[in-house]
Short mmCIF file of N, CA and C in Angstrom, two decimals:
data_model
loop_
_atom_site.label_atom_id
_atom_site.label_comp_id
_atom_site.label_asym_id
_atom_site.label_seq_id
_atom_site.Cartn_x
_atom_site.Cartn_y
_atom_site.Cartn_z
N UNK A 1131 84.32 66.82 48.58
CA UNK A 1131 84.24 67.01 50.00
C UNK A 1131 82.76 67.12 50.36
N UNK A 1132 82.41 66.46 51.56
CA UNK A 1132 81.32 66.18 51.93
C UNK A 1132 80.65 67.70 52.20
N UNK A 1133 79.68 67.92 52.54
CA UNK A 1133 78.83 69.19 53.10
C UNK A 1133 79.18 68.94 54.67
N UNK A 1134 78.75 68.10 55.08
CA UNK A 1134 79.47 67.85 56.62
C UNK A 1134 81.28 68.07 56.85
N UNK A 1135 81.75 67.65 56.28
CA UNK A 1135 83.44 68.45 56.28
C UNK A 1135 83.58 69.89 56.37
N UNK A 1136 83.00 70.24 55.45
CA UNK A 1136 83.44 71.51 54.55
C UNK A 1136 82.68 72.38 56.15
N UNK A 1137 81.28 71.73 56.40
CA UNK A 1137 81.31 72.63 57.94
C UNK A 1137 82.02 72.62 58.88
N UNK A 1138 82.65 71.27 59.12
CA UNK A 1138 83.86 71.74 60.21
C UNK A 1138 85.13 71.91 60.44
N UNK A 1139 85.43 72.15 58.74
CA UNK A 1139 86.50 73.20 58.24
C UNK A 1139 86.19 74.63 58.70
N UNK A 1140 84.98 74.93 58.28
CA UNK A 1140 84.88 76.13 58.99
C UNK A 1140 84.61 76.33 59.88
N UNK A 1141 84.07 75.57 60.89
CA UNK A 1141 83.78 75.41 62.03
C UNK A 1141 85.06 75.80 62.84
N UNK A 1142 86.26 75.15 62.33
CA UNK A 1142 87.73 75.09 62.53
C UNK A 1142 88.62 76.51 62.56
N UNK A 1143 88.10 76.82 60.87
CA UNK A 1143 88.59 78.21 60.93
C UNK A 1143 88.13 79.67 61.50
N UNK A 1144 86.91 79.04 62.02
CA UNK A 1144 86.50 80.48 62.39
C UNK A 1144 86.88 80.44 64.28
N UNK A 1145 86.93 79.35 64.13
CA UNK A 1145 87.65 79.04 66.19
C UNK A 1145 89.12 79.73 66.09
N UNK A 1146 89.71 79.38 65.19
CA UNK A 1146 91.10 79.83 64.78
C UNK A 1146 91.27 81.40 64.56
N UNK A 1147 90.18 81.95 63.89
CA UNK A 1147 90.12 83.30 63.60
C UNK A 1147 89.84 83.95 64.80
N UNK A 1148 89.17 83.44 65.54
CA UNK A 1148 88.46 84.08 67.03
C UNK A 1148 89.28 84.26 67.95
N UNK A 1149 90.89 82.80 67.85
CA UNK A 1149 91.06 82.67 69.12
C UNK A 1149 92.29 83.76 68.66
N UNK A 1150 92.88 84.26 67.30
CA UNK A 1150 93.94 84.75 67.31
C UNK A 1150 93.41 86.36 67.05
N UNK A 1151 92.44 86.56 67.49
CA UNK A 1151 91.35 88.24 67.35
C UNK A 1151 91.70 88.59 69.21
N UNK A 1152 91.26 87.20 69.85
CA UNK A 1152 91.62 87.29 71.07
C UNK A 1152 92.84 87.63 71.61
N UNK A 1153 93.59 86.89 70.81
CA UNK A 1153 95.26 87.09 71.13
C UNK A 1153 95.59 88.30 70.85
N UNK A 1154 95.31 89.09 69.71
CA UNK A 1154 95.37 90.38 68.71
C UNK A 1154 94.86 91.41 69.86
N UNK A 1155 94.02 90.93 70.05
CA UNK A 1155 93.27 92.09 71.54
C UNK A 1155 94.47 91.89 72.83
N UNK A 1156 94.71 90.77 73.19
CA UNK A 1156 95.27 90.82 74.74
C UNK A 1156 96.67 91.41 74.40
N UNK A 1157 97.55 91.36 73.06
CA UNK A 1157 98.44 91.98 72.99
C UNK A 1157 98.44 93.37 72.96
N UNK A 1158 97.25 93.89 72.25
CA UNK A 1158 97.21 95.19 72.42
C UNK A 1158 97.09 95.91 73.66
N UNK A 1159 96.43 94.87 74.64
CA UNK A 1159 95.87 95.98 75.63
C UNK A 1159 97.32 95.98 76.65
N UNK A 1160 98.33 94.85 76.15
CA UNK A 1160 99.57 95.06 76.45
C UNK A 1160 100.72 95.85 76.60
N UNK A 1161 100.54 96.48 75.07
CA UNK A 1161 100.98 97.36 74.19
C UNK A 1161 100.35 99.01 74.79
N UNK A 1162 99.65 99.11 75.17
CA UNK A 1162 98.94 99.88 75.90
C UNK A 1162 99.52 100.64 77.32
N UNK A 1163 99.09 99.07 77.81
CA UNK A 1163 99.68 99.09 79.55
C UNK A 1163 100.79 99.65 79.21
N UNK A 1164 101.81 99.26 78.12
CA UNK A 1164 103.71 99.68 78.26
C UNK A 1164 103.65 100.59 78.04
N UNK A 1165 102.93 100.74 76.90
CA UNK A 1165 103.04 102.80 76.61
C UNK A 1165 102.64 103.67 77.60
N UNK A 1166 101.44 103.16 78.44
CA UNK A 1166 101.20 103.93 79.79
C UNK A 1166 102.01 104.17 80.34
N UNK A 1167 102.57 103.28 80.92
CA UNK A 1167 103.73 103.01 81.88
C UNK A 1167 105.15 104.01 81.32
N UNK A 1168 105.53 103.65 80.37
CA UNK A 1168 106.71 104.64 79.36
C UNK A 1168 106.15 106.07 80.12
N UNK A 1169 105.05 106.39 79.51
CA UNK A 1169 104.71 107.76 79.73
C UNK A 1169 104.53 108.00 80.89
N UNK A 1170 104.09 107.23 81.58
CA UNK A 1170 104.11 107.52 83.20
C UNK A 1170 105.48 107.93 83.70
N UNK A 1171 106.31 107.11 83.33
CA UNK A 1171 107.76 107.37 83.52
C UNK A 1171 108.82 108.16 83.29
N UNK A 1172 108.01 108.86 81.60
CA UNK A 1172 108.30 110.13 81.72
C UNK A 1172 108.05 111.16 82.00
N UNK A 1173 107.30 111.04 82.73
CA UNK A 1173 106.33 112.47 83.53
C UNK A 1173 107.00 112.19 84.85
N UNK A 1174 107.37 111.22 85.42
CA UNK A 1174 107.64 111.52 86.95
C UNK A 1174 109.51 111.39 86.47
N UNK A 1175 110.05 111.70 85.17
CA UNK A 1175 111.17 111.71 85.21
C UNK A 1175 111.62 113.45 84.48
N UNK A 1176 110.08 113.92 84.09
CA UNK A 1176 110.50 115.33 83.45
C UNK A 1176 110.11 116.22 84.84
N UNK A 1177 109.30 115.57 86.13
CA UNK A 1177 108.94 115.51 87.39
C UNK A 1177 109.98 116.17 88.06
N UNK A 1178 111.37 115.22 88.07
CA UNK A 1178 112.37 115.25 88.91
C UNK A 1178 113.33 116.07 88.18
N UNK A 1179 113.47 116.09 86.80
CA UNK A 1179 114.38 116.85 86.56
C UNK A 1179 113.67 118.45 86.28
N UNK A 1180 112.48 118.75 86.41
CA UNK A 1180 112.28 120.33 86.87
C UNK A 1180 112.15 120.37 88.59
N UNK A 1181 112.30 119.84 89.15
CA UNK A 1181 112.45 119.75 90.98
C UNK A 1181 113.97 120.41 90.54
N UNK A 1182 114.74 119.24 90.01
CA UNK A 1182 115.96 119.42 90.46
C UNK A 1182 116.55 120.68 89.69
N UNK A 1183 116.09 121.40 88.69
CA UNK A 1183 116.27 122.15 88.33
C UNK A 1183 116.17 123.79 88.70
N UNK A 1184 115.06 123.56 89.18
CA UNK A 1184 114.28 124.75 90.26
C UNK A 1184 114.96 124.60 91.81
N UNK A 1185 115.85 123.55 91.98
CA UNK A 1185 116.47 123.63 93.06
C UNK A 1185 117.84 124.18 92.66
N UNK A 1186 118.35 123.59 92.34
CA UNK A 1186 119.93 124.34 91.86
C UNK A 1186 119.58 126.03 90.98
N UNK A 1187 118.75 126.18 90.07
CA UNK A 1187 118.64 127.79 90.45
C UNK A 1187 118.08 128.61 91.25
N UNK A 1188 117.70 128.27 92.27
CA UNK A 1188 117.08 128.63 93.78
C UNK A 1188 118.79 128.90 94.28
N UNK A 1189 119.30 127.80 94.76
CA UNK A 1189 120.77 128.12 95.05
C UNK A 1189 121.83 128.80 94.15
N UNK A 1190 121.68 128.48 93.17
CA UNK A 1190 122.72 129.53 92.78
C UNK A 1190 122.24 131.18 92.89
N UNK A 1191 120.32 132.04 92.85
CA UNK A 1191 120.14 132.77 93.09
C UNK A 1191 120.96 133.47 94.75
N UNK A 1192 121.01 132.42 95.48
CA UNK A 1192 121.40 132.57 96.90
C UNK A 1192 122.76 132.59 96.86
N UNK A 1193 123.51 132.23 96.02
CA UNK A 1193 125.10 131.91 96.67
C UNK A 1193 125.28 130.68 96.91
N UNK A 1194 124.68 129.50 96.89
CA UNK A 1194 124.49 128.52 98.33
C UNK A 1194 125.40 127.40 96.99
N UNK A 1195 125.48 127.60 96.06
CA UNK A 1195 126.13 126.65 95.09
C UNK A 1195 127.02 127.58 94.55
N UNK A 1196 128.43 126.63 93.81
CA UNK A 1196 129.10 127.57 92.83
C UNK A 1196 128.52 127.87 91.69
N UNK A 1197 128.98 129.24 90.96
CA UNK A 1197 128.19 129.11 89.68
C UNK A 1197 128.26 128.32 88.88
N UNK A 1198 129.53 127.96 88.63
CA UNK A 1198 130.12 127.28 87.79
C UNK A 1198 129.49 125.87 87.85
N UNK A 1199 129.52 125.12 89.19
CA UNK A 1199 128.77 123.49 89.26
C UNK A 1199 127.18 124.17 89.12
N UNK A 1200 126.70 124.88 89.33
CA UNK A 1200 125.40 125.04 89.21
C UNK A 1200 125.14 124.62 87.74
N UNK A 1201 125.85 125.83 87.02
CA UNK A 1201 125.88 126.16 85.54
C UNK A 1201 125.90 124.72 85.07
N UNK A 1202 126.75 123.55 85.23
CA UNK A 1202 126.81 122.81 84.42
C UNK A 1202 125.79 121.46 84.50
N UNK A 1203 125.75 121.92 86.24
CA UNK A 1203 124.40 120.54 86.33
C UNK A 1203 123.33 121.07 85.52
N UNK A 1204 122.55 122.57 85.51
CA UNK A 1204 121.41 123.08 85.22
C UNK A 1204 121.76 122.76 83.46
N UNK A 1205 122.77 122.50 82.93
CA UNK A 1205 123.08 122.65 81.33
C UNK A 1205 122.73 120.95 81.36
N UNK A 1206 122.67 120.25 82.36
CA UNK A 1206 122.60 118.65 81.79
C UNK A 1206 120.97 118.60 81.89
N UNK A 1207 120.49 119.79 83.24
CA UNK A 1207 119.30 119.08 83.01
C UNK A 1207 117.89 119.89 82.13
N UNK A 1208 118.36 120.84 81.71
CA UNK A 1208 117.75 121.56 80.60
C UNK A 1208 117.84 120.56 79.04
N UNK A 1209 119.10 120.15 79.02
CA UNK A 1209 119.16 119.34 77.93
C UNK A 1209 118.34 117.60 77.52
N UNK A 1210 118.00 117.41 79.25
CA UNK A 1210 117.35 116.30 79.60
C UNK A 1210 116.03 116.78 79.31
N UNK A 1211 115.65 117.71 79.66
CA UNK A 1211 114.57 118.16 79.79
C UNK A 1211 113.85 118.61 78.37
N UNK A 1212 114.60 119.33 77.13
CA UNK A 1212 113.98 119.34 76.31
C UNK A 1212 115.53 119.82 75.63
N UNK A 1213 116.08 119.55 74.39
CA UNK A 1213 117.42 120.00 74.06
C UNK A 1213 117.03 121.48 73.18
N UNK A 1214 115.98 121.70 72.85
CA UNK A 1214 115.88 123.35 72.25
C UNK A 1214 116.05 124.08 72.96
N UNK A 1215 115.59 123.94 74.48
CA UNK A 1215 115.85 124.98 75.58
C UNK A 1215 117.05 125.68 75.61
N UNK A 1216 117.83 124.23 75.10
CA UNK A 1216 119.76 125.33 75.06
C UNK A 1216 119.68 126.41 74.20
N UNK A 1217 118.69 126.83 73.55
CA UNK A 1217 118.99 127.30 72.09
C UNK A 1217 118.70 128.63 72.86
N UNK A 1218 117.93 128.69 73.89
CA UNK A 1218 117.42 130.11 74.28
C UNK A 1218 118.65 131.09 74.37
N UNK A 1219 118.43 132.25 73.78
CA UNK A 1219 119.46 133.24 74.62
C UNK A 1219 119.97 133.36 75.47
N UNK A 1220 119.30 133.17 76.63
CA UNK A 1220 119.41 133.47 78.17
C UNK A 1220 120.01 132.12 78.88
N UNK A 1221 119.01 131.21 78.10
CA UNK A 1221 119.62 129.55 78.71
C UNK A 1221 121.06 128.95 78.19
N UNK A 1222 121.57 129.72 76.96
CA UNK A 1222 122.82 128.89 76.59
C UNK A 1222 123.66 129.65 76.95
N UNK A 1223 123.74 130.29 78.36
CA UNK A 1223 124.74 130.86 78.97
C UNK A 1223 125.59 129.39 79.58
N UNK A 1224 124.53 128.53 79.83
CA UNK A 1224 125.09 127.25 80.69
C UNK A 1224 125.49 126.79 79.32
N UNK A 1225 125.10 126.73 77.85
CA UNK A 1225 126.14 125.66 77.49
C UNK A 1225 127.83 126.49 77.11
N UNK A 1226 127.37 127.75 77.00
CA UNK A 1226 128.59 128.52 76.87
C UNK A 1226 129.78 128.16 77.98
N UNK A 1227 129.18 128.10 79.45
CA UNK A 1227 130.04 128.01 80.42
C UNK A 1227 130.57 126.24 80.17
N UNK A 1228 129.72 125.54 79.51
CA UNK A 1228 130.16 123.97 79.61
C UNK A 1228 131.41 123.93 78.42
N UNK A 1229 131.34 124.90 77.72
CA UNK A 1229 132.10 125.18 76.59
C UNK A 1229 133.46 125.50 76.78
N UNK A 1230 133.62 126.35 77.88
CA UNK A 1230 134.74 126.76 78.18
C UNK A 1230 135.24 126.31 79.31
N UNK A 1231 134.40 125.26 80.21
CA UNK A 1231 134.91 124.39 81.47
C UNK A 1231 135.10 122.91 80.95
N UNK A 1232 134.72 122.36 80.05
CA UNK A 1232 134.84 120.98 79.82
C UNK A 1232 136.18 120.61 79.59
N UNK A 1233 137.30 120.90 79.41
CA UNK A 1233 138.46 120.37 79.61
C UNK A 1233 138.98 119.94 81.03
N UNK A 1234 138.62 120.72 81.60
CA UNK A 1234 138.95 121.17 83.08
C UNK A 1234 138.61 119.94 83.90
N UNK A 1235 139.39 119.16 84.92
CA UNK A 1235 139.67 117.84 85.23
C UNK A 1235 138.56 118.41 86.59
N UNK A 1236 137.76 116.67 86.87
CA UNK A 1236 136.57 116.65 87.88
C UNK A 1236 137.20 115.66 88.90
N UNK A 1237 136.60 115.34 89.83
CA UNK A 1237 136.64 113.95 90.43
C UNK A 1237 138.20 113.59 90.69
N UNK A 1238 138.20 112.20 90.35
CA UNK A 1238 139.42 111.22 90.70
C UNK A 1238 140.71 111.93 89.78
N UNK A 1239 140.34 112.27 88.27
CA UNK A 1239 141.27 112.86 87.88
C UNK A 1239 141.70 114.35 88.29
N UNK A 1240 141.12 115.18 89.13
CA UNK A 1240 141.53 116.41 89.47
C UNK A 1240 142.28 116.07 90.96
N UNK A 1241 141.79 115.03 91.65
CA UNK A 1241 142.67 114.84 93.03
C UNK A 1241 144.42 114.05 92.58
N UNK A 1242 144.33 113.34 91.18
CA UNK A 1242 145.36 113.41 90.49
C UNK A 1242 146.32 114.15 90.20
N UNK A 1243 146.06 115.60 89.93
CA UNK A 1243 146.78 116.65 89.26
C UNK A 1243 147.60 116.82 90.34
N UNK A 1244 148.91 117.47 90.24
CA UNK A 1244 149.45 118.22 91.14
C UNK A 1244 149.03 119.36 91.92
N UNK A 1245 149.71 119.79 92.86
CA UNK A 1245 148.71 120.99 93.66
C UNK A 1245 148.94 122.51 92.94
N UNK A 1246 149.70 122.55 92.28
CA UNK A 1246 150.12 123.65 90.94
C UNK A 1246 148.71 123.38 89.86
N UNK A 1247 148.97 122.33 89.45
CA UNK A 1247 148.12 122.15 88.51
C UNK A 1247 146.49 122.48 88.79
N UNK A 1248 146.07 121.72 89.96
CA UNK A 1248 144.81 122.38 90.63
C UNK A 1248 144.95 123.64 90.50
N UNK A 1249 145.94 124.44 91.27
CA UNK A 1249 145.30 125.68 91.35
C UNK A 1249 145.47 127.02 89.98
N UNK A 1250 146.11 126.21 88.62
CA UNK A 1250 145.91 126.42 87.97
C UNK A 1250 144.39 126.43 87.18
N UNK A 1251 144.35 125.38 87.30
CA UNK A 1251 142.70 125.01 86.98
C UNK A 1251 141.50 125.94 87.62
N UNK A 1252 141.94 126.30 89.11
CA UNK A 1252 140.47 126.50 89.93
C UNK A 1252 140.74 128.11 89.20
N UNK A 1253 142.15 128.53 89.16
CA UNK A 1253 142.26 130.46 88.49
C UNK A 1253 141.21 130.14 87.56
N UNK A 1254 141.29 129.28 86.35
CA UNK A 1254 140.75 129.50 85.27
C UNK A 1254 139.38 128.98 85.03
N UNK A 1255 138.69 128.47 86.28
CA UNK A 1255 137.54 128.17 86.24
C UNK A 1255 136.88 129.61 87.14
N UNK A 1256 137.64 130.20 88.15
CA UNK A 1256 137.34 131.10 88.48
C UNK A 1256 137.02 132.37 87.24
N UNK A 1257 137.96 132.71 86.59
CA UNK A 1257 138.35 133.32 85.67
C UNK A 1257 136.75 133.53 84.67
N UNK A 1258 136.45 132.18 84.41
CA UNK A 1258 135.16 132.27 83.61
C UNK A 1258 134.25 132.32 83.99
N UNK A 1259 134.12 132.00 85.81
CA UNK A 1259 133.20 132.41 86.70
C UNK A 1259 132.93 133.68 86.50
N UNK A 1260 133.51 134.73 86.81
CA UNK A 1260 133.59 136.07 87.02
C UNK A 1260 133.08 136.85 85.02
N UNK A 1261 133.59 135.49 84.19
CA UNK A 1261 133.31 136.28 83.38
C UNK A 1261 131.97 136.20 83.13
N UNK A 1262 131.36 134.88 83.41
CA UNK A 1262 129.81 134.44 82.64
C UNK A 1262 129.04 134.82 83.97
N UNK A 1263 129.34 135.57 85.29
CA UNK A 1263 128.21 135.61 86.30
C UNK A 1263 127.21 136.05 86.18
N UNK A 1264 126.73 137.58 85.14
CA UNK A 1264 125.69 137.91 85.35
C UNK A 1264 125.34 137.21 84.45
N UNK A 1265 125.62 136.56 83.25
CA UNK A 1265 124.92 135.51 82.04
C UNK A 1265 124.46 134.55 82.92
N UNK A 1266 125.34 133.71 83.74
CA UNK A 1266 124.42 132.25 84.40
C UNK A 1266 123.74 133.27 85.66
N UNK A 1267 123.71 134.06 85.95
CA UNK A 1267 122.25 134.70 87.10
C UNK A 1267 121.29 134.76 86.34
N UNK A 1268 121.10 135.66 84.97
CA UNK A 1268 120.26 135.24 84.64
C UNK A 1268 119.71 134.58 83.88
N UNK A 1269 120.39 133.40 83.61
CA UNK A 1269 119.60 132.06 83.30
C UNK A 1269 119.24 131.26 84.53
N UNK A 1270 119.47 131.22 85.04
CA UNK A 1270 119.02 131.15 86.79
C UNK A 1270 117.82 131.13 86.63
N UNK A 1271 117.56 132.64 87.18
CA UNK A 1271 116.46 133.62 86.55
C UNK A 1271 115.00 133.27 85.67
N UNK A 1272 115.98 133.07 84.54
CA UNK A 1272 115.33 132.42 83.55
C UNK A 1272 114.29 131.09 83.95
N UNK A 1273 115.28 130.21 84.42
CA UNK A 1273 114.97 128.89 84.81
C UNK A 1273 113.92 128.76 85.61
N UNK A 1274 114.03 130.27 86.65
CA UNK A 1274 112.55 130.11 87.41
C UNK A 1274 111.75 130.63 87.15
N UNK A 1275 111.96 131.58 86.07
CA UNK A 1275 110.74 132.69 85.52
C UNK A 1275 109.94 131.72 84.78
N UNK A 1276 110.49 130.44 83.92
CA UNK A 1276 109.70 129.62 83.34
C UNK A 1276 109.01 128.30 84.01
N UNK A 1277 109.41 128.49 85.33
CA UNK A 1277 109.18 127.06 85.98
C UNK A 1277 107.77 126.65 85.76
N UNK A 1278 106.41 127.31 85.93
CA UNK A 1278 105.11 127.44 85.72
C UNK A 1278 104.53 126.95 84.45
N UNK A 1279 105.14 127.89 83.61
CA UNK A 1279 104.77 127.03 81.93
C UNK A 1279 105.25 126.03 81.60
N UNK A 1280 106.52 125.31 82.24
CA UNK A 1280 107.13 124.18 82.39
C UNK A 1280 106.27 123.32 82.46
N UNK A 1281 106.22 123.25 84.01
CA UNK A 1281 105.23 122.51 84.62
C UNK A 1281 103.91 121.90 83.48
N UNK A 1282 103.18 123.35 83.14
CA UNK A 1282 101.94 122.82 82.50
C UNK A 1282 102.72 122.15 81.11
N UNK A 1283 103.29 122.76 80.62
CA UNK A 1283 103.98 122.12 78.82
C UNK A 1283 104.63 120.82 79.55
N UNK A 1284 105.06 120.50 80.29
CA UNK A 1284 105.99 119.15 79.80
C UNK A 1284 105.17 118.34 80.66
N UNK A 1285 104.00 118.85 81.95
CA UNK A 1285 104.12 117.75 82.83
C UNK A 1285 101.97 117.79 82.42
N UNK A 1286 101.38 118.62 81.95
CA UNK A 1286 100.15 118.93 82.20
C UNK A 1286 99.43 119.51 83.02
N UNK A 1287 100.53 119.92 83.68
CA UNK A 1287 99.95 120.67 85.33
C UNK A 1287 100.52 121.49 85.64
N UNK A 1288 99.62 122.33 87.23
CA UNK A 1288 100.22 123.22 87.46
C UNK A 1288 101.37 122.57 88.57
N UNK A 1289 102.42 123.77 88.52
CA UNK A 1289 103.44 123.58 89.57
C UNK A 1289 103.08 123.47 90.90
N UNK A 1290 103.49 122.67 91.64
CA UNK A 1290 102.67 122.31 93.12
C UNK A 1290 104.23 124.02 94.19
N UNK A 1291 103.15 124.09 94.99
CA UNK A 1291 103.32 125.36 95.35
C UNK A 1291 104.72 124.89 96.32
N UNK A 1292 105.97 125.47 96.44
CA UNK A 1292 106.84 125.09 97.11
C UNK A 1292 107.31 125.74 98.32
N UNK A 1293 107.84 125.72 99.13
CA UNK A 1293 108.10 126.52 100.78
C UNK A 1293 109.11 127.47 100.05
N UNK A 1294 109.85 127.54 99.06
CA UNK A 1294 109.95 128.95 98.15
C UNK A 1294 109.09 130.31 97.46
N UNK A 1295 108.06 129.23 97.38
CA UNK A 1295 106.94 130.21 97.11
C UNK A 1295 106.38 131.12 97.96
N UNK A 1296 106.42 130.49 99.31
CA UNK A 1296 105.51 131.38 100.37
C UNK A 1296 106.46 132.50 100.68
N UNK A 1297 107.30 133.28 100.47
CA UNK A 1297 108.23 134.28 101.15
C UNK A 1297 108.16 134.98 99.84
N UNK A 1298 107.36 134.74 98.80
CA UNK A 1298 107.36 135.84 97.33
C UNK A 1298 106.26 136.04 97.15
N UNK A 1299 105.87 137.62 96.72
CA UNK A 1299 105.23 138.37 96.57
C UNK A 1299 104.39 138.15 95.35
N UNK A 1300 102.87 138.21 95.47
CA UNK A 1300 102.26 137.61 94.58
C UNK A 1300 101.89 138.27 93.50
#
């Protein structure tokens, strides 16, 4: 092979090496953008589920929800939110209550049941109401006593100040 070949063999391979260093780069900065984005997405989704969390134990502190639907939304979104949280003392009052309500017919299948059967059901959802109330108050409680360290641990920040806040004592 000539000396003139053999240079634009390499001439060849090093265009080849360059252009797939280029490619190697634009995928990464790809790879990048998505992971941004992922994480972006989970910050304005660990966002909404401490909003919505700090809202339903706001109401159940008030009365303004049942305990019982409180209890079980706040048990989906604690579990969304980080699944050790159930483990807390105070917090697995909600999976206790999901424990002993999950048979218990929702929706399309409870407008199903007979009207016996409903009000069989609502005794015995009552029933565990009355038994777990001061357990789900204070995981309630709980839920807002931690809202702050929340905030900074899952989201990096502080909690933005809410029209709940202004009527409590600092």
């Amino acid at each position: 092979m000539s000396l003139s070949s053999s240079i634009i063999l390499i001439a060849i391979a090093l265009i080849i090496i360059v252009g797939l260093a280029v490619y190697a780069l634009k995928l990464r900065g790809q790879v990048k953008e998505r992971e941004a984005l992922q994480e972006e997405e989970l910050t304005r989704a660990r966002a909404n589920c401490l909003e919505s969390l700090e809202t339903i134990a706001r109401a159940m502190q008030a009365g303004q929800i049942d305990l019982v639907e409180g209890g079980l939304r706040c048990k989906v979104l604690v579990e969304i939110l980080d699944t050790t949280l159930a483990e807390d003392e105070v917090l697995s009052a909600f999976g206790i209550l999901h424990g002993r309500v999950a048979h218990l017919h929702t929706h399309s299948a409870r407008k199903a049941l007979s009207p016996r059967e409903r009000l069989a059901e609502d005794r015995e959802r009552i029933a565990v109401e009355e038994t777990l109330t001061e357990a789900l108050q204070q995981a309630a409680d709980r839920v807002l006593e931690n809202m702050d360290f929340w905030h900074q641990h899952y989201l990096g920040r502080k909690r933005p100040v809410v029209p709940a806040d202004l009527g409590r004592a600092v």
